[in-house]
mmCIF file of C-alpha atoms (C1' of nucleotides) in Angstrom:
data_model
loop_
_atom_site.group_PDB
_atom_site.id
_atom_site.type_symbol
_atom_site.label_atom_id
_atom_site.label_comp_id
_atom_site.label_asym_id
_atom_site.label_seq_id
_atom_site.Cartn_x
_atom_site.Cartn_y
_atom_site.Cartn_z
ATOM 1 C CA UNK A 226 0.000 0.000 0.000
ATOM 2 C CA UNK A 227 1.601 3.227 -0.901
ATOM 3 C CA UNK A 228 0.533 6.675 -0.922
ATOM 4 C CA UNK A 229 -0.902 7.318 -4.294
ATOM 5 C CA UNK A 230 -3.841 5.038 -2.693
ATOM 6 C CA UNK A 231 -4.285 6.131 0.659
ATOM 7 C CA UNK A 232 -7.539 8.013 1.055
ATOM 8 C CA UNK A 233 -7.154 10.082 4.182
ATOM 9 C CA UNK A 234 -8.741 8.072 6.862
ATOM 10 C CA UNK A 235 -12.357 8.905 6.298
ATOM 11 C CA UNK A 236 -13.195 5.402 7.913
ATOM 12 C CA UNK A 237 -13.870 4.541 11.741
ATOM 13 C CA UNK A 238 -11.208 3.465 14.022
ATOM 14 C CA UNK A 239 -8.140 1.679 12.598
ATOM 15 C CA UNK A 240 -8.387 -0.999 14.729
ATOM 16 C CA UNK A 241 -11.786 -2.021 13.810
ATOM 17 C CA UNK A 242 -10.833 -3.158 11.024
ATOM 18 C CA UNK A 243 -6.976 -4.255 11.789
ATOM 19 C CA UNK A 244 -6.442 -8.313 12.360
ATOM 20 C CA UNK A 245 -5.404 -8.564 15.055
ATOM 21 C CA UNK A 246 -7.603 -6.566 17.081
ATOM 22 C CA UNK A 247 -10.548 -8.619 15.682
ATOM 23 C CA UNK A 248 -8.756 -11.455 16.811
ATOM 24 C CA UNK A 249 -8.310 -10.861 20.527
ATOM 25 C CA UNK A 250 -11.603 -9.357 20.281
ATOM 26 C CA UNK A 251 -12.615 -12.359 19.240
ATOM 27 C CA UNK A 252 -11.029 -14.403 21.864
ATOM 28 C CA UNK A 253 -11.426 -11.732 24.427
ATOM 29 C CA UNK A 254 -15.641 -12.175 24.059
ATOM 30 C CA UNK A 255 -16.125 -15.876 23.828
ATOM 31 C CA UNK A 256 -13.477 -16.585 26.638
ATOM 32 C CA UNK A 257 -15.848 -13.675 29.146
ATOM 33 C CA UNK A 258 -18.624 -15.498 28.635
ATOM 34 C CA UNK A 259 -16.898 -18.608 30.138
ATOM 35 C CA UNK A 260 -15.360 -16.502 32.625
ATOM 36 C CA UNK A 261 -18.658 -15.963 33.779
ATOM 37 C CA UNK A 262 -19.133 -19.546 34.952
ATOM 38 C CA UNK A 263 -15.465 -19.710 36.588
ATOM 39 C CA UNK A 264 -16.160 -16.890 38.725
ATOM 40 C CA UNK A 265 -19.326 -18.581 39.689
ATOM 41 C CA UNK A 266 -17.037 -21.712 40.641
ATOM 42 C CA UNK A 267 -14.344 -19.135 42.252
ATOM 43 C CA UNK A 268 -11.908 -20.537 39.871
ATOM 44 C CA UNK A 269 -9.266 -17.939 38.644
ATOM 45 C CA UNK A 270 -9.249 -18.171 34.607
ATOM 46 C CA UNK A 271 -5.032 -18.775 34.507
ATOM 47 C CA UNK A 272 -5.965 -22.217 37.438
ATOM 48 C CA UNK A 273 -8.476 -23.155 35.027
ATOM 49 C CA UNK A 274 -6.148 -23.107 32.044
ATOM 50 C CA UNK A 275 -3.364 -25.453 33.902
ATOM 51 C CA UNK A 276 -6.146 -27.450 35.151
ATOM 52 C CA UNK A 277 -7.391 -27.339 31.022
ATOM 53 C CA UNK A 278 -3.686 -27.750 29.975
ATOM 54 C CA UNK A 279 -3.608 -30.865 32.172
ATOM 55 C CA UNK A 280 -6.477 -32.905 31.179
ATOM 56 C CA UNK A 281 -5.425 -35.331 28.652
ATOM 57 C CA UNK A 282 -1.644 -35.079 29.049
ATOM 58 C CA UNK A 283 -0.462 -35.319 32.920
ATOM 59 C CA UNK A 284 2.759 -34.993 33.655
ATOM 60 C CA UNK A 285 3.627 -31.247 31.251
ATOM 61 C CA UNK A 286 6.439 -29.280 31.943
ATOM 62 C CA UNK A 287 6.404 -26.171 33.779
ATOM 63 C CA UNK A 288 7.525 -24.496 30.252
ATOM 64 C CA UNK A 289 5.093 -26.645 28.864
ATOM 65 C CA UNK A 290 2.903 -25.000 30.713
ATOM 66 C CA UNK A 291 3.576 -21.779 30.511
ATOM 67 C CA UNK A 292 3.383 -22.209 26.480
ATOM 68 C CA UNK A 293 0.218 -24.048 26.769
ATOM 69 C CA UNK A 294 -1.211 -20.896 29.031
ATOM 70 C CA UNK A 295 0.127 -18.538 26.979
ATOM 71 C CA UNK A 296 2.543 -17.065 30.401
ATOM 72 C CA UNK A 297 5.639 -16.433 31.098
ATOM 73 C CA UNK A 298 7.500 -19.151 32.740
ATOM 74 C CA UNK A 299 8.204 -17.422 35.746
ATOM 75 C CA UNK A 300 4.685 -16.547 36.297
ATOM 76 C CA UNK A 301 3.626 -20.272 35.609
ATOM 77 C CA UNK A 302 6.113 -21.145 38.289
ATOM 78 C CA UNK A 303 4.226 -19.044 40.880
ATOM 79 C CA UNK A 304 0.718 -19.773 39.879
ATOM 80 C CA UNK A 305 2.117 -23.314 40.694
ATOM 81 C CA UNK A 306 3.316 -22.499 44.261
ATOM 82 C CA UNK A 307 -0.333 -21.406 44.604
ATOM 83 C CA UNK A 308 -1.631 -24.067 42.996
ATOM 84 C CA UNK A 309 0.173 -26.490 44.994
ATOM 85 C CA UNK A 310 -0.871 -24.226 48.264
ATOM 86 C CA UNK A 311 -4.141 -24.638 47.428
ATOM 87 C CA UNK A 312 -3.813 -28.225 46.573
ATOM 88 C CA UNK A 313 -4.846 -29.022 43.186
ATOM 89 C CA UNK A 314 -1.315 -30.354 41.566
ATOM 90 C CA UNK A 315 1.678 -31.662 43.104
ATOM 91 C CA UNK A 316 5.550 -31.103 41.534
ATOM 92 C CA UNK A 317 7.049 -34.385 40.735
ATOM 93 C CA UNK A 318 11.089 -34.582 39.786
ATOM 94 C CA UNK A 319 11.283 -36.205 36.259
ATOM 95 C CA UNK A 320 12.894 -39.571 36.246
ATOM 96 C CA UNK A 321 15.797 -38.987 33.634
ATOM 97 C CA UNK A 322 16.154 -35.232 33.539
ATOM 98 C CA UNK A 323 16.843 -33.708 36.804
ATOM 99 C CA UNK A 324 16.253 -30.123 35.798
ATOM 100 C CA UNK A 325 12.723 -30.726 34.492
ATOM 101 C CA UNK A 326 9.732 -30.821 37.072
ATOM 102 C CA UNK A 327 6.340 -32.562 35.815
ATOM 103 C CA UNK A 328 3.286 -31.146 37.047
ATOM 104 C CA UNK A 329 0.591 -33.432 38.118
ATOM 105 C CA UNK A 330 -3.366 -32.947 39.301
ATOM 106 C CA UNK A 331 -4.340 -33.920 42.575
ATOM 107 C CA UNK A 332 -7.366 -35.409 43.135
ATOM 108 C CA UNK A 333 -9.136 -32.191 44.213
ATOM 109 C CA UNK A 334 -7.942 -31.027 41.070
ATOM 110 C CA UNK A 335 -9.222 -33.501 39.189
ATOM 111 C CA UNK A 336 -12.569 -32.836 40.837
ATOM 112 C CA UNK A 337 -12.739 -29.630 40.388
ATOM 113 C CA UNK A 338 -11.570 -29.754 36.649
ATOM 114 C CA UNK A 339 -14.162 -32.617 35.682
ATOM 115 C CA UNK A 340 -17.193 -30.421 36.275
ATOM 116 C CA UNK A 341 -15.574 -27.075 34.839
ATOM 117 C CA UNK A 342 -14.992 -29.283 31.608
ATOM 118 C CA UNK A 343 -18.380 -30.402 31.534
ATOM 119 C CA UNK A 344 -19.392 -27.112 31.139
ATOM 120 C CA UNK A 345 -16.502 -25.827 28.431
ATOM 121 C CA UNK A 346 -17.884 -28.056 26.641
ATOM 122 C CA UNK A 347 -21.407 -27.366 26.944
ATOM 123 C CA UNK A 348 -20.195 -23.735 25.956
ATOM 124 C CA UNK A 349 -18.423 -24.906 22.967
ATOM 125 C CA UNK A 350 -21.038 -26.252 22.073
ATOM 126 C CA UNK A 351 -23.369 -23.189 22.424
ATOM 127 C CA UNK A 352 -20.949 -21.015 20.686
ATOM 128 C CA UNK A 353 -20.670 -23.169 17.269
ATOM 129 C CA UNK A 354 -24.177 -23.756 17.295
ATOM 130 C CA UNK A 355 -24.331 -19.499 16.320
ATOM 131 C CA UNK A 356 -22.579 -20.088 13.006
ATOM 132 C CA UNK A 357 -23.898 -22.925 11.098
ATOM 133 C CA UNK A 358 -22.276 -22.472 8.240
ATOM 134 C CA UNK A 359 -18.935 -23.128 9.654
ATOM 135 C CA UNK A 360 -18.131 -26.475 10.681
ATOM 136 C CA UNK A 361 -16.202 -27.006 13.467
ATOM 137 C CA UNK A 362 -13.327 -28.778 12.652
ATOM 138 C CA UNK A 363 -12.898 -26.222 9.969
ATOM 139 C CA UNK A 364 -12.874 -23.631 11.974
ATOM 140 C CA UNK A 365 -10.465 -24.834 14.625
ATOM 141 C CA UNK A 366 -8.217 -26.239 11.457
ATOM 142 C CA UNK A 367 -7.982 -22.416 10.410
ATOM 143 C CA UNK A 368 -6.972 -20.703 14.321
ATOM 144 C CA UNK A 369 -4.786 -23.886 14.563
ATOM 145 C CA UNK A 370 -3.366 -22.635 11.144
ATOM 146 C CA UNK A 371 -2.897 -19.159 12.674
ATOM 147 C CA UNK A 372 -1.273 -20.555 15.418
ATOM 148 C CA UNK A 373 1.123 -21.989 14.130
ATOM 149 C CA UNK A 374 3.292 -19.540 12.087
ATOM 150 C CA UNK A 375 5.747 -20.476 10.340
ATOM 151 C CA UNK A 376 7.335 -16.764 10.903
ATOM 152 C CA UNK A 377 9.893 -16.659 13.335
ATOM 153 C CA UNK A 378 12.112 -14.344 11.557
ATOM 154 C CA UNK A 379 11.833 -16.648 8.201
ATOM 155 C CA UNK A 380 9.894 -15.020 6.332
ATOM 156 C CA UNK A 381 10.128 -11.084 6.911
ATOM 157 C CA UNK A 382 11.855 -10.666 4.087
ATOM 158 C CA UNK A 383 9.152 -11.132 0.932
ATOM 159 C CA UNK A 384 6.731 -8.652 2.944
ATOM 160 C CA UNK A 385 6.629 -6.256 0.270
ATOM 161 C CA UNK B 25 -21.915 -32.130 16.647
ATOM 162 C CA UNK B 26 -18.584 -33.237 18.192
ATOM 163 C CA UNK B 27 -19.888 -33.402 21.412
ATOM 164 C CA UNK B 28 -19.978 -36.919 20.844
ATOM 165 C CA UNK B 29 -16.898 -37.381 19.741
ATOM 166 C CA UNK B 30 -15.368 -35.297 22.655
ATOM 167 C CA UNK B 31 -17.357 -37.196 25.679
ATOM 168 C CA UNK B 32 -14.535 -39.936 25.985
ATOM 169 C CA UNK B 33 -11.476 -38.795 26.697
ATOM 170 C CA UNK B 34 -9.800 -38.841 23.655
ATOM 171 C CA UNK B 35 -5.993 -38.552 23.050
ATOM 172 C CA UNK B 36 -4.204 -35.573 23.417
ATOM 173 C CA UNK B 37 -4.281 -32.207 25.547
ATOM 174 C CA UNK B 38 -8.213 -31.191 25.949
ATOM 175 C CA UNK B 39 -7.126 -27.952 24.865
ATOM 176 C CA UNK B 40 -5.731 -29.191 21.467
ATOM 177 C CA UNK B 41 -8.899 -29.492 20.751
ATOM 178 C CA UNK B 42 -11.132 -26.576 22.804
ATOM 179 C CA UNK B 43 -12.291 -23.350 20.765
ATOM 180 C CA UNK B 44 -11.714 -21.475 23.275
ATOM 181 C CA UNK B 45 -8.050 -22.154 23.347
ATOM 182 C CA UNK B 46 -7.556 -22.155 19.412
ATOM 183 C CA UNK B 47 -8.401 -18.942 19.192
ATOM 184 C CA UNK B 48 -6.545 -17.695 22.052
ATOM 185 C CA UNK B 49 -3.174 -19.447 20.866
ATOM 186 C CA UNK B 50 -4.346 -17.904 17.194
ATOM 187 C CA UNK B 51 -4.565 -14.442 18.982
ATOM 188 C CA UNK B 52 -1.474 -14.450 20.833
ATOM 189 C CA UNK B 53 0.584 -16.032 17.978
ATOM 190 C CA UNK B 54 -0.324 -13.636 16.293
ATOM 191 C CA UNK B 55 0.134 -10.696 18.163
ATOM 192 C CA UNK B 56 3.343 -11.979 19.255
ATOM 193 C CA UNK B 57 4.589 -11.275 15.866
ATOM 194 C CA UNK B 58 3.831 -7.443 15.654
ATOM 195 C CA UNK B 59 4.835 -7.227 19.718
ATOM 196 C CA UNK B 60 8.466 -7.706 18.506
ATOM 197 C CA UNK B 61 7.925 -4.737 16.230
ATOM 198 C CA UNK B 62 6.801 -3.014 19.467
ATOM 199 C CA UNK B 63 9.983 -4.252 21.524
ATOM 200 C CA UNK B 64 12.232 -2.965 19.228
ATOM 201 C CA UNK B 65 10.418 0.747 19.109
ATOM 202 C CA UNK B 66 10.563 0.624 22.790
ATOM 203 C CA UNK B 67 6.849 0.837 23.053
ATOM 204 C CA UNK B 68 4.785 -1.478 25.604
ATOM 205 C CA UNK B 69 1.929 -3.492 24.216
ATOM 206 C CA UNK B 70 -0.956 -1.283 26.233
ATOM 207 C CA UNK B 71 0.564 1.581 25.169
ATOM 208 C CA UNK B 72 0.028 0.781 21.287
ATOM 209 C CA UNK B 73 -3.144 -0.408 21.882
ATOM 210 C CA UNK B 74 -4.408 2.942 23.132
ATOM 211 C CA UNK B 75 -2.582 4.537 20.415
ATOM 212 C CA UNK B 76 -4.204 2.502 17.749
ATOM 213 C CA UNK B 77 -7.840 2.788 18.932
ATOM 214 C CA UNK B 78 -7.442 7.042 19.082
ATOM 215 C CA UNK B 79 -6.155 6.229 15.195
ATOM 216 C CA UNK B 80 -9.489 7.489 13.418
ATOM 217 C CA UNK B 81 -11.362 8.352 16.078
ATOM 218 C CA UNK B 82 -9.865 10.965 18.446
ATOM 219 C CA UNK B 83 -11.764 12.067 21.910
ATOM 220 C CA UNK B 84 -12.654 8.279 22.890
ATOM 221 C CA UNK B 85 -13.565 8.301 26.837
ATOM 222 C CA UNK B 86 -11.506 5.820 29.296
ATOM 223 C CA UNK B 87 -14.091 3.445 29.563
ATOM 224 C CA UNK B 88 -14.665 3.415 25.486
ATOM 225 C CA UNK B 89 -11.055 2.594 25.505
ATOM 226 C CA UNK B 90 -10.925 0.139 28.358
ATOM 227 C CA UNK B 91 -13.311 -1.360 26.491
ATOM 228 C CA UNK B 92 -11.635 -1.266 23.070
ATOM 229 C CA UNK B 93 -8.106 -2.636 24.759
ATOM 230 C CA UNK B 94 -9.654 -5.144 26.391
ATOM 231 C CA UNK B 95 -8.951 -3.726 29.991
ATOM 232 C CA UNK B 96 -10.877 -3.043 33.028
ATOM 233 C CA UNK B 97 -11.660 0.384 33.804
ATOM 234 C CA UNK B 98 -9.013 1.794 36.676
ATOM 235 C CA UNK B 99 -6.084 -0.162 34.854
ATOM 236 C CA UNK B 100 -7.013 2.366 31.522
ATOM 237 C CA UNK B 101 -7.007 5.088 34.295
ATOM 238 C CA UNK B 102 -3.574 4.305 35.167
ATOM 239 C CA UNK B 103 -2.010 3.501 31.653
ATOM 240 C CA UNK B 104 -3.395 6.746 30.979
ATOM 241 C CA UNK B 105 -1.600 8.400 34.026
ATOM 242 C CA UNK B 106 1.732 7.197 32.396
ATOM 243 C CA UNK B 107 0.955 8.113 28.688
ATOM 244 C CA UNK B 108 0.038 11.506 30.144
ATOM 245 C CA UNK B 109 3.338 11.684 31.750
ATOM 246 C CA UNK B 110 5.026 10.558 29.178
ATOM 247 C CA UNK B 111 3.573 13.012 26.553
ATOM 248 C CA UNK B 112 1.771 10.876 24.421
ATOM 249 C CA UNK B 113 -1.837 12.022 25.109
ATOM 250 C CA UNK B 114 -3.859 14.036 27.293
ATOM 251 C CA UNK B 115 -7.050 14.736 28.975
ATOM 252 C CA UNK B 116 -9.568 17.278 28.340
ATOM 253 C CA UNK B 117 -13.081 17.560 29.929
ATOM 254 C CA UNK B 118 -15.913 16.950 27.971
ATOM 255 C CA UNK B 119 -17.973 19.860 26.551
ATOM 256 C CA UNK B 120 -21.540 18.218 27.908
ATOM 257 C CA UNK B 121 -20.909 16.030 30.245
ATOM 258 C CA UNK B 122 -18.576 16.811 33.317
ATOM 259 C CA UNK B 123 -18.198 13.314 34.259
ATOM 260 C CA UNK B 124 -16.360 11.983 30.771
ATOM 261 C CA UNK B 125 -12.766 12.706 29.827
ATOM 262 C CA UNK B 126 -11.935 12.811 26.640
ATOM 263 C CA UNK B 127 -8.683 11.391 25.347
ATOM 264 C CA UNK B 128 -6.694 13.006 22.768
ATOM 265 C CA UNK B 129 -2.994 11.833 21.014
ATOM 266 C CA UNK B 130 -0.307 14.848 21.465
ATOM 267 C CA UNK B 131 1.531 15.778 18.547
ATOM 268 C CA UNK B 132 4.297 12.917 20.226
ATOM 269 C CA UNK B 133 1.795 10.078 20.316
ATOM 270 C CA UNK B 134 0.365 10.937 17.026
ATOM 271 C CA UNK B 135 4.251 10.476 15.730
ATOM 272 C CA UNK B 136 5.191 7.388 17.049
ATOM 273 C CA UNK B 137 1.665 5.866 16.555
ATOM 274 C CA UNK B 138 2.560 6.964 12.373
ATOM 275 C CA UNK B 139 5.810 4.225 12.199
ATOM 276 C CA UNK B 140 3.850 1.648 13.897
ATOM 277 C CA UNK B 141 0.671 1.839 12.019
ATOM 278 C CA UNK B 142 2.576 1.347 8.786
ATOM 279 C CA UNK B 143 4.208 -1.601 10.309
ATOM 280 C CA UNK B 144 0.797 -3.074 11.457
ATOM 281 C CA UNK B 145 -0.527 -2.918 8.085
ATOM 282 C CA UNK B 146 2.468 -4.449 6.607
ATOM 283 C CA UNK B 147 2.779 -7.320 9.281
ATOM 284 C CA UNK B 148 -1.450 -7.350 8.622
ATOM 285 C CA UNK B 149 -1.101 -8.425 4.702
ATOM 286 C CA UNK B 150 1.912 -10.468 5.656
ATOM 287 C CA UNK B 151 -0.414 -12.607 7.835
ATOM 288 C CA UNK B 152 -3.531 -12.506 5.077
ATOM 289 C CA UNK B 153 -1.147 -13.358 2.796
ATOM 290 C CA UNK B 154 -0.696 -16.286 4.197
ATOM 291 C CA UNK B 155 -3.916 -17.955 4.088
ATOM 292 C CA UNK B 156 -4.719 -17.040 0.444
ATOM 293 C CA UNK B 157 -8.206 -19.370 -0.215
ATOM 294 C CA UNK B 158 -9.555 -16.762 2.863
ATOM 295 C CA UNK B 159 -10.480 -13.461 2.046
ATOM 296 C CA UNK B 160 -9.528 -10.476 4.421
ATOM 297 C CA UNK B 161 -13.006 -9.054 4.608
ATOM 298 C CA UNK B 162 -14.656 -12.783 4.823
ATOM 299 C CA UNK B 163 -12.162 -13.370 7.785
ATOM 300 C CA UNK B 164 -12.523 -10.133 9.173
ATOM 301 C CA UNK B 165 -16.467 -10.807 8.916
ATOM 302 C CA UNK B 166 -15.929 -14.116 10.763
ATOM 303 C CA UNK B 167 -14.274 -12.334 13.967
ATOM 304 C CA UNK B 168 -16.594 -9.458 13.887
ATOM 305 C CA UNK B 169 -19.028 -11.821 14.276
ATOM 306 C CA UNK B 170 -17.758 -13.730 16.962
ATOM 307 C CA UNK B 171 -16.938 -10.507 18.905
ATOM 308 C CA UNK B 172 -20.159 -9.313 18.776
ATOM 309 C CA UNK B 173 -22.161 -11.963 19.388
ATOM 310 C CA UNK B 174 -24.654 -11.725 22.568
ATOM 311 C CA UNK B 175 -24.535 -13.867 25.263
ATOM 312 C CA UNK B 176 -27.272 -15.039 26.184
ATOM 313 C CA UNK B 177 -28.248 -14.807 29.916
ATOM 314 C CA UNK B 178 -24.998 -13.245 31.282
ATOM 315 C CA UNK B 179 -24.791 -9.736 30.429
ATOM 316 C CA UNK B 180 -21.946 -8.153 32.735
ATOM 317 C CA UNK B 181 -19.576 -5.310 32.755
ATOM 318 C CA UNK B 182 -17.631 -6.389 30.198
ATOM 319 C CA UNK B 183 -20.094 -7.075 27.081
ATOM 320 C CA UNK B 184 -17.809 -5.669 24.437
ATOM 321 C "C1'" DG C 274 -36.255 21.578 44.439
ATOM 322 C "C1'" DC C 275 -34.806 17.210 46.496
ATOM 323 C "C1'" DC C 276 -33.819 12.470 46.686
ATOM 324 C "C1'" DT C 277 -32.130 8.407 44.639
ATOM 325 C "C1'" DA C 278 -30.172 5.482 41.218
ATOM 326 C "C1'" DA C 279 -27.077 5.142 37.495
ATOM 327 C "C1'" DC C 280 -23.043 6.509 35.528
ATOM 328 C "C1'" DA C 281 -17.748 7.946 34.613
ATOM 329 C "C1'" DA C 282 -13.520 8.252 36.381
ATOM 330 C "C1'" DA C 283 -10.167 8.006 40.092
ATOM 331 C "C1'" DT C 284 -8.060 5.883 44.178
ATOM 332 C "C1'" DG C 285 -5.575 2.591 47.246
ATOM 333 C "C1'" DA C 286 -4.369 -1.712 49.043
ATOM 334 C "C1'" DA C 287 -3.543 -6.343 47.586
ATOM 335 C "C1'" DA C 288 -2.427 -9.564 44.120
ATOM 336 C "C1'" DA C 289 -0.411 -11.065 39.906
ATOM 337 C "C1'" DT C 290 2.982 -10.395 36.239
ATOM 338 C "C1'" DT C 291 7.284 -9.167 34.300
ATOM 339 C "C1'" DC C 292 12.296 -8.513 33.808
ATOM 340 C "C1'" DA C 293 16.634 -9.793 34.823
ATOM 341 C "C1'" DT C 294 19.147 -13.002 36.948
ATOM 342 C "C1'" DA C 295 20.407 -16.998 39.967
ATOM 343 C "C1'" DT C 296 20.706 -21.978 40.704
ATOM 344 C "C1'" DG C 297 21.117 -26.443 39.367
ATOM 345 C "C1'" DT C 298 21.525 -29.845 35.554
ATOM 346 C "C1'" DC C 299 22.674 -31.774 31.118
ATOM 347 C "C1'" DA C 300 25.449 -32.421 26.718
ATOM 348 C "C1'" DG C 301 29.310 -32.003 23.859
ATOM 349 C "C1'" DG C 302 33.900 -30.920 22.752
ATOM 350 C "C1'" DG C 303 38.873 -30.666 23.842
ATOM 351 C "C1'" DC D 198 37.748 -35.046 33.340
ATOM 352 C "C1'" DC D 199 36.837 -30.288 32.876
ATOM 353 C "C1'" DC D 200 35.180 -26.652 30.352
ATOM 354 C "C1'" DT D 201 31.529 -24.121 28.020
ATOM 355 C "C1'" DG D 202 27.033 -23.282 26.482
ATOM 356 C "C1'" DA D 203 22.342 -24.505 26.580
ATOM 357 C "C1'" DC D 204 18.593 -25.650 29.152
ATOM 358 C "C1'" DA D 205 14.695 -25.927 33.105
ATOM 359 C "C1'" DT D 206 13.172 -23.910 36.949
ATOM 360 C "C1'" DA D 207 13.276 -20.662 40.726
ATOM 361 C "C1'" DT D 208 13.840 -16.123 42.834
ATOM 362 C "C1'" DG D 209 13.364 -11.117 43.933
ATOM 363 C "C1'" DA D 210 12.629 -6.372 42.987
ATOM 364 C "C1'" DA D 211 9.874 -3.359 40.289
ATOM 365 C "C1'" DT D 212 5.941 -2.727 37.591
ATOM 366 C "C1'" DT D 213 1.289 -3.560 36.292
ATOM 367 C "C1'" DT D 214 -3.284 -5.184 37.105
ATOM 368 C "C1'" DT D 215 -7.196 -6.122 39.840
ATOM 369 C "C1'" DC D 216 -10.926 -5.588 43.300
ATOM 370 C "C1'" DA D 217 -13.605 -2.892 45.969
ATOM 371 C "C1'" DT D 218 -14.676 1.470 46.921
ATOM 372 C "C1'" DT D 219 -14.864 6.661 46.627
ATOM 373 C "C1'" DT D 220 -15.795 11.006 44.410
ATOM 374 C "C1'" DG D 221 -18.152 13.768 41.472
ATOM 375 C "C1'" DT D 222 -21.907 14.275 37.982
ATOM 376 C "C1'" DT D 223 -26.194 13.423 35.555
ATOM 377 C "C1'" DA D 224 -31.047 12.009 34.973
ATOM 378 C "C1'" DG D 225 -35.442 10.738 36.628
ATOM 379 C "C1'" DG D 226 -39.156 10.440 39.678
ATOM 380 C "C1'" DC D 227 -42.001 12.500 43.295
#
DNA sequence: GCCTAACAAATGAAAATTCATATGTCAGGG
DNA sequence: CCCTGACATATGAATTTTCATTTGTTAGGC
C-alpha cells in the first residue's frame, strides 16, 4: 500500500478493522462469557487453564505449561506455588532429567476440573451452534493454522 | 456435533482441541509477531493499543477505551496516568458532560503511533497473505461476528 | 427543588505479572 | 575429566493489574 492510494482516513477506528484486534476481540468475548461460569465456581481463569492444559496429558512441563497458558515461565512457576498451596497439583522430579519438574493434578484437582470441563464443553457447544455455516473442525483447522506460524524471523523478508 | 466425539477422553491435551483455546493461541501467535515490532520501538503493548484505537477516532472516553483494549476500567485510568506523563496524550473535559474525559494523542503520540501503524498494516497483509483461499473481509467478517455476538443470559460489565 | 439510582472516572491496598538473573543440571567438545 | 554453552526452573525487585470502593456528575421520579 503506498501513498498514491491512501484516502485520508475517512473510515472509523483503525483498529476495527486491523487483524489482530478482531482477533483478541474475538477471543477476548467468547473466553468472558466462560469466565462468567469460573467466577461462579471461584476458579481464577489462569488455574483453570493449567487445570485445562492438564487434562489429557499429565505430567507437562512447567515451560510446557507456561506455552500451553500462553505465560511467562516465571509466572507459571508461581501460579504453581499457589496451585500447589491450594492443593490441586503436586511437583514431581522427572525420572531422567533432573532439571525438568512434571506437574501433576491432585485429586481435588481432578474434581474440580471434571465439572468445569463439563461445562466448556457445553459452551463450545453453544458457541458453534451461532454459526452454522462453519463447521467445526474447519474452523479450529484455520486458528490452529494461525497458530502456528511459520514466521519466526523466516519469512520477513518477501513482505513487500 | 462433536460433542460426541469429545465425551470420551480422547488422546491428546483437551485444549488441542477446545475453541476457546484455538483462538486464544491464534490471537497471541499472532500478536506476538507485531509485539516484537513493538519491543524494538521501545513501546509497551498497552501503550500501542491505546494509540491505535485514538487512530481514526480521536476524543474516545476511558471506559470506550478500556473497552476497546480489552482492559478493566481503573487499569485504563492508570495507563493513561503514564501516557500523560510521558507526553503521548492528554485529557480534556468533555464539553456536555462533566463526568467523561476525553482522550486526545499529542503531537508525540500521534508520531510514534505513524511508524507503527505502517508496520501493522504491513505485518497485517503479511499474515492474510498467508492464508490465500480466505479473504480479508470474509475473515474479518468471521471475527466481527464472533466478537459481537450476545450472550445469552450473562450480560456483565464487560459485554464488548 | 430534592432524593435516589445510574453513571464515569479516580483511588488505594492487595495480588499477579514481568524482567533480569540466579541456581542447578545436562550435553558435547577438547 | 573439565570446560563451556544450553537448558529448566526458581527467585526477587519493580511494575502492572485487579478488586472494591470513593468522588463527582447526571437524569429521573415524586
Amino acid at each position: 500500500m503506498d501513498a498514491t492510494a491512501a484516502t485520508v482516513a475517512p473510515e472509523g477506528r483503525f483498529v476495527d478493522d486491523y487483524l489482530l484486534s478482531l482477533l483478541a476481540r474475538a477471543s477476548h468475548a467468547i473466553s468472558a462469557e466462560f469466565h462468567a461460569t469460573l467466577r461462579r465456581a471461584g476458579v481464577q481463569v489462569p488455574v483453570w487453564r493449567v487445570l485445562a492444559s492438564l487434562t489429557g496429558s499429565e505430567g507437562e512441563t512447567v515451560t510446557g505449561l507456561a506455552d500451553a497458558c500462553l505465560l511467562q515461565q516465571p509466572t507459571m512457576t508461581k501460579l504453581l506455588d499457589r496451585m500447589v498451596r491450594d492443593g490441586l497439583v503436586r511437583r514431581l522430579p522427572d525420572a531422567r532429567d533432573r532439571r525438568v519438574v512434571r506437574i501433576q493434578m491432585t485429586q481435588r484437582g481432578e474434581a474440580l476440573v471434571r465439572d468445569l470441563l463439563v461445562q466448556a464443553r457445553q459452551h463450545e457447544a453453544t458457541v458453534l451452534a451461532r454459526f452454522p455455516d462453519i463447521g467445526a473442525q474447519q474452523l479450529k483447522e484455520l486458528l490452529r493454522a494461525i497458530a502456528t506460524r511459520p514466521a519466526r524471523g523466516a519469512r520477513r523478508r518477501e513482505a513487500a
